[in-house]
Amino acid sequence: MIKIENLEKVYRTEEVETKALNKVSLEVNEGEFVAIMGPSGCGKSTLLNILGLLDEPDGGSFKFLGTEIAKFNERNRADLRKRNIGFVFQSFNLIDELTVFENVELPLIYLGVGASERKEKVEKVLEKMQIMHRRNHFPQQLSGGQQQRVAVARAVINNPKLILADEPTGNLDSANGNEVMELLTELNEAGTTVIMVTHSEHDARYAHRVIRLLDGEVVMENVREQFTV
Amino acid sequence: MVMLKNYFKIAVRNLVRHKGYTLINLVGLAVGIACCTLIMLFVQDELNFDKNHRQAANIYRLTIEIMENGRIDKAAVTSPPIAPELKRNFPEIKAVVRFSNNTRNLIRKESTGMYADQGFFVDSTVFRVFTFPLTVGNPRTALVEPHSIVLSQELAKQYFGNANPIGKVLEIELDSIYQVKVTGVLAAIPENSHIRPNYLIPFDLLKNNRNNWWAFGFHSYMLVDDHFNPEKFESKLPAFVKKYMPVPAGSPPPPSLHVQPLLNVHLDNDISSQISPPGDLKYIYLFSVLALFIILLACINFMNLATARSQNRSKEVGVRKVIGATRQQLIGQFLSESILLGVVSLVIAIGLVYFSLPAFNELSGKVIPGQLLKNGPVVVGLSMLTVVVGLAAGLYPAFFLSAFKPIQVLKGQLSTTTKGVVLRKGLVVLQFAISIGLIVGTAVVYNQMEYIQNKRLGFTKEQLISIPLNGQFGVAKANTIKNEFLRLPGVVAGTVANTMPGNRGWWRTIINLAQNPGNNAVGFVFETDFDYFSTMDIQLADGRAFDTKFPKDSTQAVLINEAMVKAFGWTSTKEALEKHLEYNDNGLDFKVVGVVKDFNFQTLHAKVEPAIFAIARNNVGYLVLRISPDQVAQTLSALQQKWNEFDDRHPFEYSFVDENLNNLYQTEMRLGKIFSVFTALAIFIACLGLFGLASFTTEQRTKEIGIRKVLGASVGGIVAMLSKDFLKLVLLANVIAWPLAWYGMNQWLQGFEYRTAISWWIFGLSAFIALLIALFTVSFHAIKAAISNPVNALRSE
Ligand SMILES: Nc1ncnc2c1ncn2[C@@H]1O[C@H](COP(=O)(O)OP(=O)(O)OP(=O)(O)O)[C@@H](O)[C@H]1O
Ligand SMILES: [Mg+2]
């Protein structure tokens, strides 16, 4: 599903030039659950953002669903993004002015889905995330775990092929964190590809495979079987 | 549609959540739109003058052009025989109507008599040419019978209450007393009609000058057919003038005749002697620009606050982008938000307009009716204005916000986009530059008004009262009354005159050097008595004043002013003495016995014009008294008593000359008031914006302030730190505004022959006011932030 080769990303500020990604190559197949780990500042988020088409690489090749998209412009990337990718962030990133229902509904609106279909879909996913009773609440009225469940609901509402999660449990206690991990696992089992950045070895265990980054380079890939021995 | 609903929902929630921000924008935009609406109403009113006349497009006014003292003078006057003779000669003219100057007459019913203003002698064709509907009476016949009168509704009510006035008889005092029958009542005439008669009397009742081709004191209008071509028509007029108004060789040429469309009459202030004071395109432009400034200021507030607030909204923008919103969709969202704000402001603005219309009418001297929503063009204009304002205010923030890259936003990386900050500062400078320019403008207008009021005019205008005589007494009786008045304790001096500065009755004519008609000048004629110069306190430049010791003074002597000396090209006042002048058709000549120093008998817009002074022999217009400043009330009531002993038919009326003179500057006074109102509004809106902006910057720096305080900064130091940036901007605004304001106001002052200089203190003052207000506005937030507990600030992160 995803194949990147020699991907590079360089941040230039007035004084320094940071190589956030240095010739990263990796492949993720459909249906995989991949965790990305590594010390702070090693380029995990940068990689995830590029994989999520939120940012563009400075070099290398990036094939998404078989199409080379390294040179796509923002408009085309946005279109691919909204049809295929769902995002879950550490800080939830819900829109404070919208209710739970409206937050989850938003991607469907941008996809141009009709009202009755939207209602049906949103209710189904809220049901599944066990947050239906909070549908008319605003984000600030929810606990962190609840907010992240809403965020996950929003990420999956349009049945994306790929879910990207950047430290989804980073702001949660272990009980709520586990709940979110269970959700991601369920989604993965239903066929969605999941790529997740995490600092937690515990969370990484849910993944099939762990990719370790150091200073912008892949240093190790290990599958769960080896890892859990 | 769904998208719009979603935009709308979030817009409303945003507006409700950020109440302070919403309020600042709403108030600013509402005031801006209200100003624009009022100005739109004003301009519309000005541009629609005389449209109430059904045949307006086919009505022309006759005007003349004449060479006077070396320049062309245009005037909206003709002599009585011209219009009827034109009609006889040119078949394209369907009807003509002549109006006298407006007159003021005593109208009596049985024993009660009142003066009525705005009367006109008119031809009976007035109703054929103009659309003056009658509530009762037949327009075809109303003014055919010479002893008839048509009244306005107010006059009819005044004399007859609610009874039908048709056929009732009134007594009107013209050259003598006439019994006239009421034959019609005029329906209300729109305020924006340049002729608004209070009563009409037949032209046939006019006794003097009816057949005088040279009596240029009447206003003539013609109704023409649809094929009328004004240029072609005008080209035939020189021959007409030559035929009917021949002049002896060597004397000045007769005036040339011209036509002017009725619909152009109101805004052509190049033409003198109009029936009513014309409007001024200059002021229409000026007010429009002022309204635009105000709305611009409000839009700037919106733009600045929206971009300043962008940080708070960046998360929303980022999330929407991540989820799949396109840039266009985001722009659409922000624009619908600003247009929504515009619409809400519009509703408030309409309320404001209804509320402030009476005050605006007072200020502008207009009577604009309040049925705003029935006024098609205004409704269309307002809707457009709202959309334009919404777009103008929302466009920049929309593009600004939607341009963020999603990850940048989510990472919080757009805190200091220098471009945005520079623009924001630039706009604040622009706002303050406009406000400061308006402060300077207001100060200059008031300064000039002050100057006019205090300028020495060459006579003493204070404590001088003028009593109109309305032609009921001859000179002899006027003098008797004057002498009786002079015996009263409070009366210091007295004189009679055909005209008074600030009053009516001006007579301007050609003055020839005797036996030498080629050598002439145009000047004003003052017919007075022996006490004129001493009563008025006018200084002599040469020769002597009128003196009863010289019996020939009453019939064969004149004085002239210095301007007349110059107009004749004499090099000294000495040279003028002993010259003989003629100023009447009757062939009498007058010896110049003295020259008076120039005094300003007209407005200070114009230089002192040539004038000639002679002893009055027939009628005089005014009795003028100088009274002592003590016990004015007693003196006035004594005067009234004495007056009634002489004349119990005419009510005693008087006015103070200095007040009459001030009334000449109504337009300028109005300008001053309008200027100050607009200035206040501009400053208010600019301050609203500054207030909002200051609150955002302070909010952004809360953490910094907290840390600084923990490290030991004082309250004063922090206030200074926060205010300094804004004050720099205001200072810069001063530097930009000064030269522009100086240029603009200097242009305005050029319209006055006598004017003040724009002194430096005005600029100092404007800078001081602007800085003070800005400091006050900004320091509110700064002080609040500075005195709050530093722990709060640190915890807020
Ligand atoms: N916009 C930027 N400008 C300059 N440098 C950046 C920018 N974004 C990231 N970097 C740098 O790139 C490197 C990789 O950053 P990235 O955010 O990918 O790290 P990370 O692995 O996600 O770290 P963490 O675990 O703390 O979230 C870091 O050294 C960071 O300082
Ligand atoms: Mg990261």
Tab-separated table of N, CA and C in Angstrom, chain B residues 484-571:
chain	number	residue	atom	x	y	z
B	484	GLU	N	-37.537	109.725	16.937
B	484	GLU	CA	-38.253	109.352	18.166
B	484	GLU	C	-37.471	108.274	18.918
B	485	PHE	N	-37.001	107.296	18.175
B	485	PHE	CA	-36.217	106.213	18.784
B	485	PHE	C	-34.971	106.761	19.472
B	486	LEU	N	-34.342	107.723	18.805
B	486	LEU	CA	-33.084	108.248	19.345
B	486	LEU	C	-33.289	108.918	20.694
B	487	ARG	N	-34.531	109.328	20.968
B	487	ARG	CA	-34.807	109.956	22.269
B	487	ARG	C	-34.872	108.938	23.399
B	488	LEU	N	-35.031	107.651	23.048
B	488	LEU	CA	-35.095	106.620	24.090
B	488	LEU	C	-33.718	106.454	24.730
B	489	PRO	N	-33.669	106.189	26.036
B	489	PRO	CA	-32.377	106.169	26.739
B	489	PRO	C	-31.367	105.150	26.210
B	490	GLY	N	-31.821	103.967	25.807
B	490	GLY	CA	-30.848	102.936	25.420
B	490	GLY	C	-30.334	103.074	23.999
B	491	VAL	N	-30.857	103.999	23.228
B	491	VAL	CA	-30.485	104.080	21.815
B	491	VAL	C	-29.347	105.066	21.631
B	492	VAL	N	-28.251	104.629	21.075
B	492	VAL	CA	-27.053	105.454	20.981
B	492	VAL	C	-27.015	106.222	19.663
B	493	ALA	N	-27.325	105.545	18.583
B	493	ALA	CA	-27.268	106.194	17.279
B	493	ALA	C	-28.248	105.496	16.355
B	494	GLY	N	-28.569	106.131	15.227
B	494	GLY	CA	-29.518	105.501	14.308
B	494	GLY	C	-29.352	106.019	12.899
B	495	THR	N	-29.724	105.183	11.929
B	495	THR	CA	-29.634	105.591	10.537
B	495	THR	C	-30.658	104.774	9.759
B	496	VAL	N	-30.846	105.109	8.480
B	496	VAL	CA	-31.685	104.278	7.624
B	496	VAL	C	-30.843	103.848	6.429
B	497	ALA	N	-31.217	102.710	5.829
B	497	ALA	CA	-30.451	102.232	4.685
B	497	ALA	C	-31.322	101.314	3.848
B	498	ASN	N	-31.003	101.265	2.559
B	498	ASN	CA	-31.776	100.374	1.698
B	498	ASN	C	-31.412	98.913	1.945
B	499	THR	N	-30.229	98.693	2.509
B	499	THR	CA	-29.803	97.316	2.713
B	499	THR	C	-28.855	97.254	3.890
B	500	MET	N	-28.721	96.106	4.471
B	500	MET	CA	-27.807	95.944	5.604
B	500	MET	C	-27.007	94.673	5.435
B	501	PRO	N	-25.738	94.700	5.857
B	501	PRO	CA	-24.962	93.464	5.813
B	501	PRO	C	-25.717	92.359	6.545
B	502	GLY	N	-25.842	91.204	5.903
B	502	GLY	CA	-26.569	90.093	6.513
B	502	GLY	C	-28.052	90.121	6.205
B	503	ASN	N	-28.562	91.222	5.608
B	503	ASN	CA	-29.967	91.284	5.230
B	503	ASN	C	-30.101	91.257	3.707
B	504	ARG	N	-31.325	91.531	3.248
B	504	ARG	CA	-31.552	91.478	1.809
B	504	ARG	C	-31.655	92.880	1.224
B	505	GLY	N	-31.962	92.948	-0.042
B	505	GLY	CA	-32.212	94.239	-0.677
B	505	GLY	C	-31.002	94.791	-1.392
B	506	TRP	N	-30.097	93.902	-1.827
B	506	TRP	CA	-28.894	94.378	-2.499
B	506	TRP	C	-29.219	94.892	-3.889
B	507	TRP	N	-28.559	95.981	-4.218
B	507	TRP	CA	-28.789	96.593	-5.520
B	507	TRP	C	-27.418	96.823	-6.130
B	508	ARG	N	-27.208	96.171	-7.271
B	508	ARG	CA	-25.902	96.222	-7.887
B	508	ARG	C	-26.109	96.769	-9.284
B	509	THR	N	-25.316	97.702	-9.662
B	509	THR	CA	-25.574	98.311	-10.970
B	509	THR	C	-24.288	98.862	-11.577
B	510	ILE	N	-24.450	99.367	-12.809
B	510	ILE	CA	-23.297	99.953	-13.495
B	510	ILE	C	-23.176	101.423	-13.113
B	511	ILE	N	-21.978	101.820	-12.773
B	511	ILE	CA	-21.745	103.215	-12.375
B	511	ILE	C	-20.807	103.838	-13.400
B	512	ASN	N	-21.306	104.908	-14.010
B	512	ASN	CA	-20.524	105.561	-15.065
B	512	ASN	C	-19.849	106.810	-14.544
B	513	LEU	N	-18.720	107.075	-15.120
B	513	LEU	CA	-18.146	108.397	-14.946
B	513	LEU	C	-19.023	109.334	-15.780
B	514	ALA	N	-19.456	110.452	-15.192
B	514	ALA	CA	-20.416	111.324	-15.879
B	514	ALA	C	-19.878	111.756	-17.243
B	515	GLN	N	-20.780	111.788	-18.195
B	515	GLN	CA	-20.431	112.160	-19.568
B	515	GLN	C	-19.414	111.211	-20.209
B	516	ASN	N	-19.211	110.082	-19.599
B	516	ASN	CA	-18.186	109.183	-20.129
B	516	ASN	C	-18.593	107.731	-19.892
B	517	PRO	N	-19.718	107.300	-20.531
B	517	PRO	CA	-20.275	105.982	-20.204
B	517	PRO	C	-19.311	104.829	-20.480
B	518	GLY	N	-18.293	105.040	-21.293
B	518	GLY	CA	-17.329	103.958	-21.540
B	518	GLY	C	-16.487	103.659	-20.322
B	519	ASN	N	-16.342	104.651	-19.449
B	519	ASN	CA	-15.539	104.470	-18.249
B	519	ASN	C	-16.479	104.136	-17.088
B	520	ASN	N	-16.548	102.867	-16.733
B	520	ASN	CA	-17.536	102.504	-15.719
B	520	ASN	C	-17.042	101.363	-14.842
B	521	ALA	N	-17.800	101.117	-13.792
B	521	ALA	CA	-17.501	100.000	-12.897
B	521	ALA	C	-18.837	99.480	-12.382
B	522	VAL	N	-18.859	98.205	-11.988
B	522	VAL	CA	-20.088	97.668	-11.409
B	522	VAL	C	-19.937	97.690	-9.904
B	523	GLY	N	-20.961	98.185	-9.221
B	523	GLY	CA	-20.842	98.249	-7.775
B	523	GLY	C	-22.187	98.207	-7.088
B	524	PHE	N	-22.135	98.075	-5.771
B	524	PHE	CA	-23.354	98.056	-4.962
B	524	PHE	C	-23.741	99.474	-4.590
B	525	VAL	N	-25.046	99.728	-4.571
B	525	VAL	CA	-25.533	101.048	-4.223
B	525	VAL	C	-26.105	101.005	-2.813
B	526	PHE	N	-25.601	101.879	-1.948
B	526	PHE	CA	-26.147	102.034	-0.604
B	526	PHE	C	-26.879	103.363	-0.561
B	527	GLU	N	-28.194	103.335	-0.301
B	527	GLU	CA	-28.928	104.581	-0.116
B	527	GLU	C	-29.236	104.724	1.365
B	528	THR	N	-28.717	105.803	1.934
B	528	THR	CA	-28.737	105.915	3.393
B	528	THR	C	-29.137	107.322	3.822
B	529	ASP	N	-28.663	107.738	4.988
B	529	ASP	CA	-28.895	109.128	5.404
B	529	ASP	C	-27.605	109.695	5.985
B	530	PHE	N	-27.704	110.860	6.579
B	530	PHE	CA	-26.504	111.581	7.012
B	530	PHE	C	-25.767	110.893	8.160
B	531	ASP	N	-26.478	109.990	8.856
B	531	ASP	CA	-25.858	109.400	10.052
B	531	ASP	C	-25.287	108.005	9.804
B	532	TYR	N	-25.290	107.593	8.558
B	532	TYR	CA	-24.920	106.199	8.272
B	532	TYR	C	-23.521	105.844	8.771
B	533	PHE	N	-22.533	106.620	8.348
B	533	PHE	CA	-21.138	106.245	8.654
B	533	PHE	C	-20.849	106.300	10.143
B	534	SER	N	-21.430	107.311	10.810
B	534	SER	CA	-21.166	107.403	12.247
B	534	SER	C	-21.871	106.282	13.003
B	535	THR	N	-23.101	105.945	12.584
B	535	THR	CA	-23.811	104.869	13.282
B	535	THR	C	-23.114	103.523	13.078
B	536	MET	N	-22.720	103.300	11.839
B	536	MET	CA	-22.089	102.010	11.531
B	536	MET	C	-20.647	101.943	12.009
B	537	ASP	N	-20.062	103.111	12.284
B	537	ASP	CA	-18.679	103.137	12.724
B	537	ASP	C	-17.738	102.817	11.559
B	538	ILE	N	-18.007	103.430	10.423
B	538	ILE	CA	-17.184	103.210	9.236
B	538	ILE	C	-16.170	104.354	9.118
B	539	GLN	N	-14.913	103.994	8.850
B	539	GLN	CA	-13.839	104.988	8.817
B	539	GLN	C	-13.767	105.686	7.458
B	540	LEU	N	-13.421	106.956	7.511
B	540	LEU	CA	-13.242	107.737	6.292
B	540	LEU	C	-11.786	107.625	5.830
B	541	ALA	N	-11.589	107.450	4.516
B	541	ALA	CA	-10.215	107.389	4.008
B	541	ALA	C	-9.779	108.744	3.469
B	542	ASP	N	-10.746	109.478	2.943
B	542	ASP	CA	-10.398	110.769	2.354
B	542	ASP	C	-11.669	111.594	2.198
B	543	GLY	N	-11.518	112.899	2.015
B	543	GLY	CA	-12.674	113.770	1.825
B	543	GLY	C	-13.495	113.861	3.090
B	544	ARG	N	-14.841	113.937	2.934
B	544	ARG	CA	-15.690	114.097	4.114
B	544	ARG	C	-16.907	113.207	4.006
B	545	ALA	N	-17.617	113.035	5.122
B	545	ALA	CA	-18.871	112.278	5.119
B	545	ALA	C	-19.998	113.217	4.692
B	546	PHE	N	-21.215	112.644	4.513
B	546	PHE	CA	-22.368	113.523	4.243
B	546	PHE	C	-22.538	114.465	5.419
B	547	ASP	N	-22.955	115.688	5.100
B	547	ASP	CA	-23.076	116.677	6.162
B	547	ASP	C	-24.285	117.549	5.869
B	548	THR	N	-25.142	117.727	6.869
B	548	THR	CA	-26.357	118.529	6.658
B	548	THR	C	-26.024	119.994	6.372
B	549	LYS	N	-24.779	120.383	6.681
B	549	LYS	CA	-24.375	121.766	6.385
B	549	LYS	C	-24.381	122.030	4.884
B	550	PHE	N	-24.200	120.958	4.100
B	550	PHE	CA	-24.201	121.138	2.643
B	550	PHE	C	-25.530	120.652	2.087
B	551	PRO	N	-26.442	121.564	1.782
B	551	PRO	CA	-27.788	121.163	1.353
B	551	PRO	C	-27.751	120.310	0.086
B	552	LYS	N	-26.747	120.501	-0.762
B	552	LYS	CA	-26.708	119.735	-2.003
B	552	LYS	C	-26.357	118.266	-1.768
B	553	ASP	N	-25.861	117.934	-0.567
B	553	ASP	CA	-25.474	116.552	-0.282
B	553	ASP	C	-26.625	115.573	-0.506
B	554	SER	N	-27.878	116.007	-0.175
B	554	SER	CA	-28.979	115.048	-0.266
B	554	SER	C	-29.335	114.705	-1.704
B	555	THR	N	-28.907	115.485	-2.658
B	555	THR	CA	-29.305	115.178	-4.038
B	555	THR	C	-28.133	115.045	-5.000
B	556	GLN	N	-26.959	115.600	-4.650
B	556	GLN	CA	-25.908	115.642	-5.659
B	556	GLN	C	-24.553	115.135	-5.191
B	557	ALA	N	-24.525	114.461	-4.013
B	557	ALA	CA	-23.219	113.994	-3.517
B	557	ALA	C	-23.249	112.492	-3.280
B	558	VAL	N	-22.095	111.876	-3.480
B	558	VAL	CA	-21.950	110.462	-3.117
B	558	VAL	C	-20.605	110.265	-2.429
B	559	LEU	N	-20.522	109.173	-1.668
B	559	LEU	CA	-19.215	108.693	-1.229
B	559	LEU	C	-18.998	107.346	-1.911
B	560	ILE	N	-17.758	106.970	-2.047
B	560	ILE	CA	-17.462	105.642	-2.606
B	560	ILE	C	-16.465	104.948	-1.682
B	561	ASN	N	-16.300	103.659	-1.873
B	561	ASN	CA	-15.292	102.976	-1.049
B	561	ASN	C	-13.984	102.813	-1.829
B	562	GLU	N	-12.971	102.365	-1.141
B	562	GLU	CA	-11.641	102.247	-1.779
B	562	GLU	C	-11.673	101.276	-2.960
B	563	ALA	N	-12.514	100.235	-2.818
B	563	ALA	CA	-12.591	99.252	-3.907
B	563	ALA	C	-13.101	99.913	-5.186
B	564	MET	N	-14.010	100.876	-5.025
B	564	MET	CA	-14.536	101.587	-6.199
B	564	MET	C	-13.430	102.445	-6.826
B	565	VAL	N	-12.615	103.040	-5.970
B	565	VAL	CA	-11.488	103.834	-6.483
B	565	VAL	C	-10.617	102.946	-7.370
B	566	LYS	N	-10.351	101.757	-6.861
B	566	LYS	CA	-9.523	100.824	-7.636
B	566	LYS	C	-10.215	100.385	-8.913
B	567	ALA	N	-11.542	100.122	-8.807
B	567	ALA	CA	-12.278	99.636	-9.977
B	567	ALA	C	-12.220	100.651	-11.118
B	568	PHE	N	-12.205	101.927	-10.769
B	568	PHE	CA	-12.094	102.962	-11.814
B	568	PHE	C	-10.653	103.154	-12.267
B	569	GLY	N	-9.740	102.546	-11.545
B	569	GLY	CA	-8.340	102.648	-11.936
B	569	GLY	C	-7.669	103.928	-11.470
B	570	TRP	N	-8.280	104.601	-10.502
B	570	TRP	CA	-7.641	105.805	-9.974
B	570	TRP	C	-6.532	105.405	-9.030
B	571	THR	N	-5.465	106.180	-9.031
B	571	THR	CA	-4.295	105.751	-8.277
B	571	THR	C	-4.358	106.154	-6.809
